[in-house]
């Protein structure tokens, strides 16, 4: 038989010092592997998040359309959601007119 054969002999015998060194070496390799795996996972999630966020704004980005022909008066758009002052004045004038017509008919039905 070949004396260098690993398959038929007893396991490798180590001294206590060699065992501690071997254990430290294995622990270091395992720790490095765990750190590398964690870093790779972080990088993968970061790339995924960048792809996810970079693709959304381009698809749903609203287009700004500026109308240069219409001048915006600060007074007409004092509060968002309200009508411009000119429209309010027109409606008030119409309401006064209708009120006067109704009052005149009520006082003079014929």
Coordinates of N, CA and C in Angstrom, one line a residue:
X1 N 0.8 -1.2 0.0 CA 0.0 0.0 0.0 C 0.8 1.2 0.0
X2 N 0.2 2.3 -0.5 CA 0.9 3.6 -0.6 C 0.8 4.2 0.8
X3 N 1.9 4.7 1.3 CA 1.9 5.3 2.6 C 1.3 6.7 2.6
X4 N 1.2 7.3 1.4 CA 0.7 8.7 1.3 C -0.7 8.8 1.0
X5 N -1.5 7.7 1.1 CA -2.9 7.7 0.8 C -3.7 8.2 2.0
X6 N -4.6 9.2 1.7 CA -5.4 9.8 2.7 C -6.6 9.0 3.1
X7 N -7.1 8.2 2.2 CA -8.4 7.6 2.4 C -8.3 6.4 3.4
X8 N -7.2 5.8 3.5 CA -7.2 4.6 4.4 C -6.6 4.9 5.8
X9 N -6.1 6.1 6.0 CA -5.4 6.3 7.3 C -6.3 7.1 8.3
X10 N -5.8 7.2 9.4 CA -6.6 8.0 10.5 C -6.6 9.4 10.1
X11 N -7.6 10.2 10.7 CA -7.6 11.6 10.4 C -6.3 12.3 10.9
X12 N -6.1 13.5 10.3 CA -4.9 14.2 10.6 C -4.9 14.6 12.1
X13 N -3.8 14.3 12.8 CA -3.7 14.6 14.2 C -3.0 15.9 14.3
X14 N -3.5 16.8 15.2 CA -3.0 18.1 15.4 C -2.6 18.3 16.8
X15 N -1.7 19.1 17.1 CA -1.4 19.5 18.5 C -2.4 20.5 18.9
X16 N -2.5 20.9 20.2 CA -3.4 21.9 20.7 C -3.2 23.2 20.1
X17 N -1.9 23.6 19.9 CA -1.6 24.9 19.3 C -2.0 24.9 17.8
X18 N -1.8 23.8 17.1 CA -2.2 23.8 15.7 C -3.7 23.8 15.6
X19 N -4.4 23.1 16.5 CA -5.8 23.1 16.5 C -6.4 24.5 16.7
X20 N -5.9 25.3 17.6 CA -6.3 26.6 17.9 C -6.1 27.5 16.6
X21 N -4.9 27.3 16.0 CA -4.6 28.1 14.8 C -5.5 27.7 13.7
X22 N -5.8 26.5 13.5 CA -6.7 26.0 12.5 C -8.1 26.6 12.7
X23 N -8.5 26.5 14.0 CA -9.9 27.1 14.3 C -9.9 28.6 14.0
X24 N -8.9 29.3 14.4 CA -8.9 30.8 14.1 C -8.9 31.0 12.6
X25 N -8.2 30.2 11.9 CA -8.2 30.4 10.4 C -9.6 30.1 9.8
X26 N -10.2 29.1 10.3 CA -11.6 28.7 9.8 C -12.6 29.8 10.2
X27 N -12.5 30.3 11.4 CA -13.4 31.3 11.9 C -13.2 32.6 11.1
X28 N -11.9 32.9 10.8 CA -11.7 34.1 10.0 C -12.3 34.0 8.6
X29 N -12.1 32.9 8.0 CA -12.7 32.6 6.6 C -14.2 32.7 6.7
X30 N -14.8 32.1 7.7 CA -16.3 32.2 7.8 C -16.8 33.6 8.1
X31 N -16.0 34.4 8.9 CA -16.4 35.8 9.1 C -16.3 36.6 7.9
X32 N -15.2 36.4 7.1 CA -15.0 37.1 5.9 C -16.1 36.8 4.9
X33 N -16.5 35.5 4.8 CA -17.5 35.1 3.9 C -18.8 35.7 4.3
X34 N -19.2 35.8 5.6 CA -20.4 36.4 6.0 C -20.4 37.9 5.7
X35 N -19.3 38.6 5.9 CA -19.2 40.0 5.6 C -19.4 40.2 4.1
X36 N -18.7 39.4 3.3 CA -18.8 39.6 1.9 C -20.3 39.3 1.4
X37 N -20.9 38.3 2.0 CA -22.3 38.0 1.6 C -23.2 39.2 2.0
X38 N -23.0 39.7 3.1 CA -23.8 40.9 3.6 C -23.6 42.0 2.7
X39 N -22.4 42.3 2.3 CA -22.1 43.5 1.4 C -22.7 43.3 0.0
X40 N -22.6 42.0 -0.5 CA -23.2 41.8 -1.8 C -24.7 41.9 -1.8
X41 N -25.3 41.5 -0.7 CA -26.8 41.7 -0.5 C -27.2 43.2 -0.5
X42 N -26.4 43.9 0.3 CA -26.7 45.4 0.3 C -26.5 46.0 -1.1
X43 N -25.5 45.6 -1.8 CA -25.2 46.2 -3.1 C -26.4 45.8 -4.1
X44 N -26.8 44.5 -3.9 CA -27.9 44.1 -4.8 C -29.2 44.9 -4.5
X45 N -29.5 45.1 -3.2 CA -30.7 45.9 -2.9 C -30.6 47.3 -3.3
X46 N -29.4 47.9 -3.2 CA -29.1 49.3 -3.7 C -29.3 49.4 -5.2
X47 N -28.8 48.5 -6.0 CA -29.0 48.5 -7.4 C -30.5 48.4 -7.8
X48 N -31.2 47.5 -7.1 CA -32.6 47.3 -7.3 C -33.4 48.6 -7.0
X49 N -33.0 49.2 -5.9 CA -33.7 50.5 -5.5 C -33.4 51.6 -6.5
X50 N -32.2 51.6 -7.0 CA -31.9 52.6 -8.0 C -32.7 52.4 -9.3
X51 N -32.8 51.1 -9.7 CA -33.5 50.8 -11.0 C -35.0 51.2 -10.7
X52 N -35.5 50.8 -9.6 CA -36.9 51.1 -9.3 C -37.2 52.6 -9.3
X53 N -36.4 53.4 -8.6 CA -36.7 54.8 -8.5 C -36.4 55.5 -9.7
X54 N -35.4 55.1 -10.5 CA -35.0 55.9 -11.7 C -36.0 55.6 -12.8
X55 N -36.7 54.5 -12.8 CA -37.6 54.3 -13.9 C -39.0 54.9 -13.7
X56 N -39.4 55.2 -12.5 CA -40.7 55.7 -12.2 C -40.9 57.2 -12.6
X57 N -40.0 58.1 -12.2 CA -40.2 59.5 -12.5 C -40.2 59.7 -14.0
X58 N -39.5 59.0 -14.8 CA -39.5 59.2 -16.2 C -40.9 58.9 -16.8
X59 N -41.5 57.9 -16.3 CA -42.8 57.4 -16.9 C -43.9 58.3 -16.5
X60 N -44.0 58.8 -15.3 CA -45.1 59.6 -14.8 C -44.8 61.0 -14.6
X61 N -43.7 61.5 -15.1 CA -43.4 62.9 -14.9 C -44.3 63.8 -15.7
X62 N -45.0 64.7 -15.0 CA -46.0 65.6 -15.7 C -45.2 66.6 -16.5
X63 N -45.8 66.9 -17.6 CA -45.2 68.0 -18.4 C -45.7 69.3 -18.0
X64 N -44.8 70.3 -17.9 CA -45.2 71.6 -17.5 C -45.5 72.4 -18.8
X65 N -46.7 72.9 -18.9 CA -47.0 73.7 -20.0 C -47.2 75.1 -19.6
X66 N -46.4 76.0 -20.1 CA -46.6 77.4 -19.7 C -47.2 78.2 -20.8
X67 N -48.2 79.0 -20.5 CA -48.9 79.8 -21.5 C -48.3 81.2 -21.3
X68 N -47.5 81.6 -22.3 CA -46.9 82.9 -22.2 C -47.8 84.0 -22.7
X69 N -48.9 83.7 -23.3 CA -49.8 84.7 -23.8 C -50.7 85.3 -22.7
X70 N -51.0 84.5 -21.7 CA -51.8 85.0 -20.6 C -50.9 85.5 -19.5
X71 N -51.2 86.7 -19.1 CA -50.4 87.3 -17.9 C -51.2 87.0 -16.7
X72 N -50.4 86.5 -15.7 CA -51.0 86.1 -14.4 C -50.9 87.3 -13.5
X73 N -52.1 87.8 -13.0 CA -52.2 88.9 -12.1 C -52.2 88.3 -10.7
X74 N -51.4 88.8 -9.8 CA -51.4 88.3 -8.4 C -52.8 88.4 -7.8
X75 N -53.5 89.4 -8.1 CA -54.8 89.6 -7.4 C -55.8 88.5 -7.9
X76 N -55.7 88.1 -9.2 CA -56.7 87.2 -9.7 C -56.5 85.8 -9.1
X77 N -55.3 85.4 -8.7 CA -55.1 84.1 -8.2 C -54.6 84.2 -6.7
X78 N -55.3 84.9 -5.9 CA -54.9 85.1 -4.6 C -54.9 83.8 -3.8
X79 N -56.0 83.0 -3.9 CA -56.0 81.7 -3.2 C -56.3 80.6 -4.2
X80 N -55.6 79.5 -4.1 CA -55.8 78.4 -5.0 C -57.3 77.9 -4.8
X81 N -57.9 77.6 -5.9 CA -59.3 77.0 -5.8 C -60.4 78.1 -5.9
X82 N -60.0 79.4 -5.9 CA -61.0 80.4 -6.0 C -61.1 80.9 -7.4
X83 N -62.2 81.6 -7.7 CA -62.4 82.2 -9.0 C -61.6 83.5 -9.1
X84 N -61.2 83.8 -10.4 CA -60.5 85.1 -10.5 C -61.5 86.3 -10.2
X85 N -60.9 87.4 -9.8 CA -61.7 88.5 -9.4 C -62.6 89.0 -10.5
X86 N -62.2 89.0 -11.7 CA -63.1 89.4 -12.8 C -64.4 88.6 -12.9
X87 N -64.2 87.3 -12.7 CA -65.4 86.4 -12.8 C -66.3 86.7 -11.6
X88 N -65.8 86.9 -10.5 CA -66.6 87.2 -9.3 C -67.4 88.5 -9.5
X89 N -66.7 89.5 -10.0 CA -67.4 90.8 -10.3 C -68.5 90.6 -11.3
X90 N -68.2 89.8 -12.4 CA -69.3 89.6 -13.4 C -70.5 88.9 -12.8
X91 N -70.2 87.9 -11.9 CA -71.3 87.1 -11.3 C -72.1 88.0 -10.3
X92 N -71.4 88.9 -9.6 CA -72.1 89.8 -8.7 C -72.9 90.8 -9.5
X93 N -72.4 91.3 -10.6 CA -73.2 92.2 -11.4 C -74.5 91.6 -12.0
X94 N -74.3 90.3 -12.4 CA -75.5 89.6 -12.9 C -76.5 89.4 -11.8
X95 N -76.0 89.0 -10.6 CA -77.0 88.8 -9.5 C -77.7 90.1 -9.1
X96 N -77.0 91.2 -9.2 CA -77.7 92.5 -8.9 C -78.7 92.8 -10.0
X97 N -78.4 92.5 -11.2 CA -79.3 92.7 -12.3 C -80.6 91.9 -12.1
X98 N -80.4 90.6 -11.8 CA -81.5 89.7 -11.7 C -82.4 90.1 -10.5
X99 N -81.7 90.6 -9.4 CA -82.4 91.0 -8.2 C -83.3 92.3 -8.5
X100 N -82.7 93.2 -9.3 CA -83.5 94.4 -9.7 C -84.7 94.0 -10.5
X101 N -84.5 93.1 -11.5 CA -85.6 92.7 -12.3 C -86.7 92.0 -11.5
X102 N -86.3 91.2 -10.6 CA -87.3 90.5 -9.7 C -88.1 91.5 -8.8
X103 N -87.3 92.5 -8.3 CA -87.9 93.5 -7.4 C -88.9 94.4 -8.3
X104 N -88.5 94.7 -9.5 CA -89.3 95.6 -10.3 C -90.6 94.8 -10.7
X105 N -90.5 93.5 -11.0 CA -91.7 92.7 -11.3 C -92.6 92.6 -10.1
X106 N -92.0 92.5 -9.0 CA -92.8 92.3 -7.8 C -93.5 93.5 -7.4
X107 N -92.9 94.7 -7.6 CA -93.6 95.9 -7.3 C -94.6 96.3 -8.4
X108 N -94.3 96.0 -9.6 CA -95.2 96.4 -10.7 C -95.4 95.1 -11.6
X109 N -96.4 94.3 -11.2 CA -96.6 93.0 -11.8 C -97.1 93.2 -13.3
X110 N -97.6 94.3 -13.7 CA -98.2 94.4 -15.1 C -97.2 95.1 -15.9

